[in-house]
Short mmCIF file of C-alpha atoms in Angstrom, two decimals:
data_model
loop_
_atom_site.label_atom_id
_atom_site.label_comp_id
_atom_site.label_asym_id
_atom_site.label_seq_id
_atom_site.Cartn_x
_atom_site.Cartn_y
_atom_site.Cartn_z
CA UNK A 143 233.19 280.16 -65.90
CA UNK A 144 230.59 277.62 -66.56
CA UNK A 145 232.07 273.98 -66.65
CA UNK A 146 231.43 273.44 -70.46
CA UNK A 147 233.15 276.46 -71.29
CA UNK A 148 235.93 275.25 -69.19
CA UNK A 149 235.77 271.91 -71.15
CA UNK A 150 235.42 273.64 -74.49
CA UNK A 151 238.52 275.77 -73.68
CA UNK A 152 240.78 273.15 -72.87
CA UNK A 153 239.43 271.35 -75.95
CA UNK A 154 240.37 274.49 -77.90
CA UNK A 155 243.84 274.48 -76.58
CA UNK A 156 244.68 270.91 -77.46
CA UNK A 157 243.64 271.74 -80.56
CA UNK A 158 245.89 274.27 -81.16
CA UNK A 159 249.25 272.63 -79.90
CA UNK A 160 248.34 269.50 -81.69
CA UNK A 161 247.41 271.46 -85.34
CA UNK A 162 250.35 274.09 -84.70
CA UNK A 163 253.01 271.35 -84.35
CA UNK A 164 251.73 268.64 -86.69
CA UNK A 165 251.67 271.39 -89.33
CA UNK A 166 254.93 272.98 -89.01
CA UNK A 167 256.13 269.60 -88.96
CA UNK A 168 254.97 268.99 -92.07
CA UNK A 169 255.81 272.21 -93.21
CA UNK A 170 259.66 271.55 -92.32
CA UNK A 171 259.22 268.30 -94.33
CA UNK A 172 258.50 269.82 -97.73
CA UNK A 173 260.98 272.52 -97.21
CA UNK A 174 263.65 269.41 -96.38
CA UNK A 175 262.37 266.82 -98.66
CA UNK A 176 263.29 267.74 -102.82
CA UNK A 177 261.39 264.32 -103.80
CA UNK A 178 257.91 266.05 -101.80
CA UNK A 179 257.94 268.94 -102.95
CA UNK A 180 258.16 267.18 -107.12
CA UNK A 181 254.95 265.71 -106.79
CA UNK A 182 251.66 267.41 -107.54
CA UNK A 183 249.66 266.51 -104.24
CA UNK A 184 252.68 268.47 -102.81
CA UNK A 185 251.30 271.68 -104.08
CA UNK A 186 247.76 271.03 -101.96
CA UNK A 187 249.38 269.74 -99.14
CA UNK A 188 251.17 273.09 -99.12
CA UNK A 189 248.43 274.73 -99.15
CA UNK A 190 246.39 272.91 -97.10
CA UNK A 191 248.87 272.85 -94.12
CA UNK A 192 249.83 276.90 -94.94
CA UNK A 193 245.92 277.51 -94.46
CA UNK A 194 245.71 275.42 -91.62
CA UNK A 195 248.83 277.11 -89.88
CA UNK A 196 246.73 280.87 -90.72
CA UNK A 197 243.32 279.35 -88.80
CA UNK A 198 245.58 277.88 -86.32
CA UNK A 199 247.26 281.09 -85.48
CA UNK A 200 244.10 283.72 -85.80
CA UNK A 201 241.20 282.56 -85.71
CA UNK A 202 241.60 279.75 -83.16
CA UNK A 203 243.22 281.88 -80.41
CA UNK A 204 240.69 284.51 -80.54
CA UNK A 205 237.79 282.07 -79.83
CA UNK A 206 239.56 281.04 -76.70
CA UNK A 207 239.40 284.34 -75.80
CA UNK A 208 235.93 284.85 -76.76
CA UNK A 209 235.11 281.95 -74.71
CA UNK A 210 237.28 283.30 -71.66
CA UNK A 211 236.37 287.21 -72.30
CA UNK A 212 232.38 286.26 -73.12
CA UNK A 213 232.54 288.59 -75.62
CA UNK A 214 234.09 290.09 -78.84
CA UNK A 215 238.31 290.58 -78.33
CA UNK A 216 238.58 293.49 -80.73
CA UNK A 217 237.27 296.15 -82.78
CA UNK A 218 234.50 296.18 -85.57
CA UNK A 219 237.53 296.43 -88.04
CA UNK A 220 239.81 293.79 -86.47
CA UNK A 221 236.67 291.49 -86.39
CA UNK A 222 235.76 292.20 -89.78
CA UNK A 223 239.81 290.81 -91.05
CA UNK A 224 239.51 287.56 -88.92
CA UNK A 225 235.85 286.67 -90.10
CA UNK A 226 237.50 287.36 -93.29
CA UNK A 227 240.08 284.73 -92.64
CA UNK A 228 237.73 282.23 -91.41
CA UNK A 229 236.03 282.17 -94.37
CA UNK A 230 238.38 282.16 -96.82
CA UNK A 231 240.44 279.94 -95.00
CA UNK A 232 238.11 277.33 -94.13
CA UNK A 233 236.66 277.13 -97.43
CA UNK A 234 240.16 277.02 -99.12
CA UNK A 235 240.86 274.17 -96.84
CA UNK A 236 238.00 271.96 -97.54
CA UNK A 237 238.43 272.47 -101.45
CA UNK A 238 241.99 271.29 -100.91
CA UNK A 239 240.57 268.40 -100.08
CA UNK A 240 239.00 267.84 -102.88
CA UNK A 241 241.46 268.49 -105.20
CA UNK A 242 243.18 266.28 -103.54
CA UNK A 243 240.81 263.51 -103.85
CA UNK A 244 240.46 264.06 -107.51
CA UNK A 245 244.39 263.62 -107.65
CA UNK A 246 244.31 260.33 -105.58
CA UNK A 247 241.71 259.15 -108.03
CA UNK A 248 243.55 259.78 -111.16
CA UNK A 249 246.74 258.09 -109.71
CA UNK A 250 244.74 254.75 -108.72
CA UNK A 251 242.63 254.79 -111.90
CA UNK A 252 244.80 255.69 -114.31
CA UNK A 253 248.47 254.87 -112.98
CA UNK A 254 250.30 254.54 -116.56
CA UNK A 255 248.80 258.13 -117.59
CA UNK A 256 248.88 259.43 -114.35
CA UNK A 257 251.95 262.19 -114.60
CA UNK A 258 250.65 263.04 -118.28
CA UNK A 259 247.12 263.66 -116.90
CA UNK A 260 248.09 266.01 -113.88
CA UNK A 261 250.99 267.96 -114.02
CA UNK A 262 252.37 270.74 -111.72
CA UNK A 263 250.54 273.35 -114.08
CA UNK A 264 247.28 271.74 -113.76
CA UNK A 265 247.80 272.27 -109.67
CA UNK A 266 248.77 275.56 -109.65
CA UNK A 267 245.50 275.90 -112.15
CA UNK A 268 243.28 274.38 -109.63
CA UNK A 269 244.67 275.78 -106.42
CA UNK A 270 244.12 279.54 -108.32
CA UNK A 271 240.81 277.80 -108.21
CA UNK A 272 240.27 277.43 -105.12
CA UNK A 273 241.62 280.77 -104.40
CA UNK A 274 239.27 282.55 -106.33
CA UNK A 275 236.55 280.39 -104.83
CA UNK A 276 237.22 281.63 -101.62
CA UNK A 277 238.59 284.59 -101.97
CA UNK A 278 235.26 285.46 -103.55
CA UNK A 279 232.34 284.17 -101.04
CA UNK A 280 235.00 286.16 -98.26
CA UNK A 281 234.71 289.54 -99.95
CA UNK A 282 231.35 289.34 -100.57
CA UNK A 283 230.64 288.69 -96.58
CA UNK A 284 233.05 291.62 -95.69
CA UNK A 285 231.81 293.99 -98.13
CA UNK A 286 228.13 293.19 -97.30
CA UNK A 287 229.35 293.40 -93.80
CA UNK A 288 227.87 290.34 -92.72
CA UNK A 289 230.82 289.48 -90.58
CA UNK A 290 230.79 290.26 -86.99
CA UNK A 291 231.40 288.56 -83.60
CA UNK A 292 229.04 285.81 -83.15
CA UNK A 293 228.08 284.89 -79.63
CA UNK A 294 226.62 281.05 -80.24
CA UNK A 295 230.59 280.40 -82.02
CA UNK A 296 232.09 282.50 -79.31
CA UNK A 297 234.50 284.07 -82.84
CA UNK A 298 234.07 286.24 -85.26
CA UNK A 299 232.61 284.74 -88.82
CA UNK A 300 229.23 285.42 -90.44
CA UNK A 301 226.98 286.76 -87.73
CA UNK A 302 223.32 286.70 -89.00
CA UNK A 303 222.49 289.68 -86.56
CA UNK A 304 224.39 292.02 -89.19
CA UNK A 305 222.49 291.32 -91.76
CA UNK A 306 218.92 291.81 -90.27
CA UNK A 307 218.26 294.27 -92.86
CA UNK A 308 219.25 291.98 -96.13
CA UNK A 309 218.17 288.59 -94.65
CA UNK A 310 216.57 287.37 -97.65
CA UNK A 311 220.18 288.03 -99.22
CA UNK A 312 222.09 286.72 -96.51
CA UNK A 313 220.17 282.98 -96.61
CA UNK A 314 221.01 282.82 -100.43
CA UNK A 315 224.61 283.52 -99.79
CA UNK A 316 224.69 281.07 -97.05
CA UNK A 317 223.47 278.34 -98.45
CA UNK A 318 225.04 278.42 -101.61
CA UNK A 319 228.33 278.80 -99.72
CA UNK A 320 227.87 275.55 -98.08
CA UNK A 321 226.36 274.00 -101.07
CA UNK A 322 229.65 275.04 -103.31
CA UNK A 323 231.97 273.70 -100.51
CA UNK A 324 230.73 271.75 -98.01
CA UNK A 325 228.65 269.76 -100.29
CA UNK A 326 230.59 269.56 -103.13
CA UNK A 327 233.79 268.72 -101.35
CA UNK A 328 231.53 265.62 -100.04
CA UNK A 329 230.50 264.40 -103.06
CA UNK A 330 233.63 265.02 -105.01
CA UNK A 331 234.78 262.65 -102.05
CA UNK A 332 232.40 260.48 -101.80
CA UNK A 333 232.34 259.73 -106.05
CA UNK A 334 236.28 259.99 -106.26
CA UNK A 335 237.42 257.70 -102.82
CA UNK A 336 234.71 254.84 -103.85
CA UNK A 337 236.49 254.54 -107.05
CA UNK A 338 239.29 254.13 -105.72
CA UNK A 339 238.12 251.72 -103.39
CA UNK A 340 236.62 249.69 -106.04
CA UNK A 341 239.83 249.88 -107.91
CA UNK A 342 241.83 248.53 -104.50
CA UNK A 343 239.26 245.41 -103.99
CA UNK A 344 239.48 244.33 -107.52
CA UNK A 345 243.82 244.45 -107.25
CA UNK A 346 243.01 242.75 -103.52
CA UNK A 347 241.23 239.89 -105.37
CA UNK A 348 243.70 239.84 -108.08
CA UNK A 349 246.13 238.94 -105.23
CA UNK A 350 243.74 236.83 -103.12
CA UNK A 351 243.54 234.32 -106.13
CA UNK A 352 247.54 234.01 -106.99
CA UNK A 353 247.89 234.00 -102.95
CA UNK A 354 245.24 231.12 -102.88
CA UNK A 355 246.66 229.30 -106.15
CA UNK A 356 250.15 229.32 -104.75
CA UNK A 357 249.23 228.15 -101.29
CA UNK A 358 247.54 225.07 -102.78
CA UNK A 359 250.82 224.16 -104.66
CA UNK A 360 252.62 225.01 -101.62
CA UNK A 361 251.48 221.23 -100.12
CA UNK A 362 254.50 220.81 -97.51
CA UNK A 363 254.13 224.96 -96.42
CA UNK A 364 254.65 225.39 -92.25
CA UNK A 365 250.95 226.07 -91.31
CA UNK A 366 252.26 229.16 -89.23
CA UNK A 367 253.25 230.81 -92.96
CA UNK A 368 249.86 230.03 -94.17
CA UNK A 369 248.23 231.31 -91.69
CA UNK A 370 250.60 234.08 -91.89
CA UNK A 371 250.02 234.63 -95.93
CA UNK A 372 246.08 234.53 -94.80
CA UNK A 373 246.12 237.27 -92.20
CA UNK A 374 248.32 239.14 -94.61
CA UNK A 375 245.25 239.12 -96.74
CA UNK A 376 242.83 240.05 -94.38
CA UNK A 377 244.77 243.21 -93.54
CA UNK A 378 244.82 244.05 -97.22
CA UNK A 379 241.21 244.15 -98.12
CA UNK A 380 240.78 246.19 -94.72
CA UNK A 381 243.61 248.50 -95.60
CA UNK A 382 241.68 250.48 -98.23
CA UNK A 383 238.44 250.54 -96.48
CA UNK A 384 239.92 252.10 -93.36
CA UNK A 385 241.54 254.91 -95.20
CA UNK A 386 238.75 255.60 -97.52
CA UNK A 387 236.73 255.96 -93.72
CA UNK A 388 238.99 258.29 -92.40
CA UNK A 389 239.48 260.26 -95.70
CA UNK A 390 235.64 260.93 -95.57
CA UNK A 391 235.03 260.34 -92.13
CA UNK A 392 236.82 262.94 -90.43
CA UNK A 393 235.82 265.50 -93.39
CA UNK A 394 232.12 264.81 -92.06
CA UNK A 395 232.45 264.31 -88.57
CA UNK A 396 234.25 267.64 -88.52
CA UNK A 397 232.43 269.98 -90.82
CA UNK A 398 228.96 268.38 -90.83
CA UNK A 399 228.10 269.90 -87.25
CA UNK A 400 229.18 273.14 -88.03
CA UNK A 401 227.45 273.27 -91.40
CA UNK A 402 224.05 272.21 -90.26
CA UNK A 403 224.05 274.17 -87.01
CA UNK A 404 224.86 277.10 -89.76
CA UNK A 405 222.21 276.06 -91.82
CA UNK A 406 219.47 275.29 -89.10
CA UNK A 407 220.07 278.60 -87.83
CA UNK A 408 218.63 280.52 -90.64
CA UNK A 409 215.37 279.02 -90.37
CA UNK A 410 214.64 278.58 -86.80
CA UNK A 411 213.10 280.63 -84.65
CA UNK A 412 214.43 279.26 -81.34
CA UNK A 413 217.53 279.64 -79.90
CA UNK A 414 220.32 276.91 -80.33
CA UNK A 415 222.12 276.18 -77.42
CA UNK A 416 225.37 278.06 -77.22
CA UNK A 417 227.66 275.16 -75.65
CA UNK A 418 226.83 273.43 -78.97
CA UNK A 419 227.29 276.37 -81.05
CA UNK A 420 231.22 276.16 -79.84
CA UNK A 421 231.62 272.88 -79.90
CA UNK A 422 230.32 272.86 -83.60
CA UNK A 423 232.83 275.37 -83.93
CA UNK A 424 235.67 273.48 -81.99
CA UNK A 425 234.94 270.19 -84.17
CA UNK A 426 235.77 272.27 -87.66
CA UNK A 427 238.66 273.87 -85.79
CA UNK A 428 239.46 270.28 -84.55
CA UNK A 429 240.15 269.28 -88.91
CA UNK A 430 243.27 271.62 -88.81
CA UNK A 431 244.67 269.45 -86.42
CA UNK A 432 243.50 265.86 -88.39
CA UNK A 433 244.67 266.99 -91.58
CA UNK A 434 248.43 266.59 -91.20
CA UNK A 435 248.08 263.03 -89.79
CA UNK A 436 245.16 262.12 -92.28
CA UNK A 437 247.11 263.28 -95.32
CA UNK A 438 250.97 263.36 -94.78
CA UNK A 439 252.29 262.05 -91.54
CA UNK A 440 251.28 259.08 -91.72
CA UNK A 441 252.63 258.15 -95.16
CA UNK A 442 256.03 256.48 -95.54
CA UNK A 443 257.78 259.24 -96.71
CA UNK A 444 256.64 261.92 -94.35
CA UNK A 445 257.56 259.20 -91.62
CA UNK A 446 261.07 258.42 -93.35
CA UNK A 447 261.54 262.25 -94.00
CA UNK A 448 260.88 263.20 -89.93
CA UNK A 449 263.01 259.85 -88.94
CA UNK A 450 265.91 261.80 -90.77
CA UNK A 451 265.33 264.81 -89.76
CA UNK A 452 265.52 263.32 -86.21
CA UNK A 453 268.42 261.48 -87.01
CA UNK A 454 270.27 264.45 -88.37
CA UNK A 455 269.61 266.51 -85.33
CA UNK A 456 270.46 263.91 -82.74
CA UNK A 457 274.15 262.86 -84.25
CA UNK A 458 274.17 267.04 -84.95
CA UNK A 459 274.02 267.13 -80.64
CA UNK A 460 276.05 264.07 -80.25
CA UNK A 461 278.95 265.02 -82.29
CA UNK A 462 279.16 268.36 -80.59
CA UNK A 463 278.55 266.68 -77.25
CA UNK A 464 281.62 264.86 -77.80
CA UNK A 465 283.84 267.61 -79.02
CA UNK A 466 282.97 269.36 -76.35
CA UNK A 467 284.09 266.29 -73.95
CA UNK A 468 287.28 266.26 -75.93
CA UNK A 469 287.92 269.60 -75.17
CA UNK A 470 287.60 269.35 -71.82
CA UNK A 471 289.55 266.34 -71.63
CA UNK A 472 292.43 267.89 -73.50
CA UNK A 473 292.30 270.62 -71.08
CA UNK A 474 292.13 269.07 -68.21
CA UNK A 475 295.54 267.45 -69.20
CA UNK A 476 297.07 270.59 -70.01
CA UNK A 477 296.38 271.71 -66.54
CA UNK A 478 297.68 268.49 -65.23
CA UNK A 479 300.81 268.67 -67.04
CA UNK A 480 303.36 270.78 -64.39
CA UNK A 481 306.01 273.09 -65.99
CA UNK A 482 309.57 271.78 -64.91
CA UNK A 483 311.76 274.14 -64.16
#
């Protein structure tokens, strides 16, 4: 095995520890947490991480095989059902996204009309959205029979070798299946998390000024707490920004290789180097595994939710640890104890 591959195939294997734990733990904390699963965002998150766990289990494994194998790891049929997946799953995944990012939007924007705006039956109205979205462009790639194993992505997905005879038809699918996801999703991003971005700086400057005002009145204040109150500031104003960056960020560092690779294959004539072809690959695989830190780990109450979980389980061991010392104690004095006679 060539030393990329070997590279690639460890990369693919981090990959899927890291997205098949993060997501079952956040899985576990929707099923434990009653306050979770109330809120709308709950409903994509579900989905997101549910479609995540699918691509995680499937489609992911079989590429390491492909890349071990150098070669297809089933039959036409088999192939056929886990293009199908990859599809529909990775398309359902990135509009997820962006019905998430519409929901973020309307909570910063419109906070006093927020839970009269979007309500659980507006979710489940989108997310049948997005399932019809992608359930769509999947069906139309399996019934055309356009999926097959593909040798640059070492997996099987929309191979442009099966549809030599209908190419003309198989660039128009294409690109309007990135244009109606990848794109979209981006822009729906883009327009939705600067909004909210503009909303944070004006409520950072808001702050800035009363934090300013009372620091002047403050004449006798320890410098250490000004300085203090001032850095406090500085983090605010870069709080937003940083998650706005890795909201989009990560969505186009992960997808964008993938998607142009995709796209500048239909219209080349030379051949695009196959290590890059799976590490395009690898890098959307690689969102699976960013999502669950990106959009629910790392919130308070995904943190607070695990931290009791973890809690729960350790006094769970403890307490039977000691009962079972207490056990042993008592019988350990009951054999101590001689019968008089």
């Amino acid at each position: 095995m060539h030393i990329a591959d070997m590279a690639v195939s460890v990369f693919v294997v981090l990959i899927i520890a890291v997205s098949f734990l993060s997501n079952v733990v956040v899985l576990i904390c929707f099923l434990y947490n009653q306050e979770i699963r109330k809120q709308v965002p709950g409903l994509f998150i579900l989905n997101l991480t549910v479609c995540n766990l699918l691509l995680t289990v499937s489609n992911m494994p079989l590429t390491l095989v492909g890349l071990i194998n150098k070669g297809n790891t089933g039959g036409s049929g088999f192939c056929q059902t886990v293009g199908f997946l990859d599809t529909f799953l990775t398309t359902n995944t990135m509009l997820s996204m962006g019905a998430l990012s519409i929901d973020r939007w309307v909570a910063v924007v419109f906070p006093l009309s927020y839970h009269s705006r979007v309500r659980h039956r507006d979710a489940v109205i989108g997310l049948g959205y997005t399932w019809m979205h992608s359930l769509s462009f999947s069906t139309v790639a399996t019934c055309s029979s356009w999926v097959g194993y593909h040798h640059l992505y070492a997996s099987c997905t929309l191979c442009n070798a099966r549809a030599s005879g209908s190419r003309t038809q198989f660039i128009i699918y294409t690109v309007v299946l990135h244009s109606l996801t990848f794109l979209l999703t981006l822009i729906v991003l883009c327009v939705t998390y600067l909004k909210v971005l503009k909303v944070a700086r004006f409520h950072c400057k808001r702050i800035d000024v009363i934090t300013m005002q009372t620091l002047l009145l403050l004449v006798d204040i320890h410098p250490s707490v000004r300085q203090r109150c001032l850095d406090e500031q500085r983090q605010r104003r870069q709080r937003a920004t940083k998650k706005i960056i890795t909201f989009i960020g990560t969505f186009v560092v992960c997808f964008a290789p993938y998607v142009i690779t995709r796209i500048f294959e239909l219209f080349t004539l030379g051949q695009i180097n196959p290590h890059w072809g799976v590490l395009s690959k690898c890098l959307a695989y690689s969102k699976a595994a960013c999502d669950p830190f990106v959009y629910s780990l790392l919130r308070n109450q995904y943190r607070k939710t695990c931290s009791d979980l973890t809690n729960k389980i350790l006094k769970r061991s403890s307490f039977n640890s000691s009962a079972r010392m207490v056990e042993n104690g008592r019988a350990n004095d009951t054999n101590n104890i001689k019968p008089t006679h």
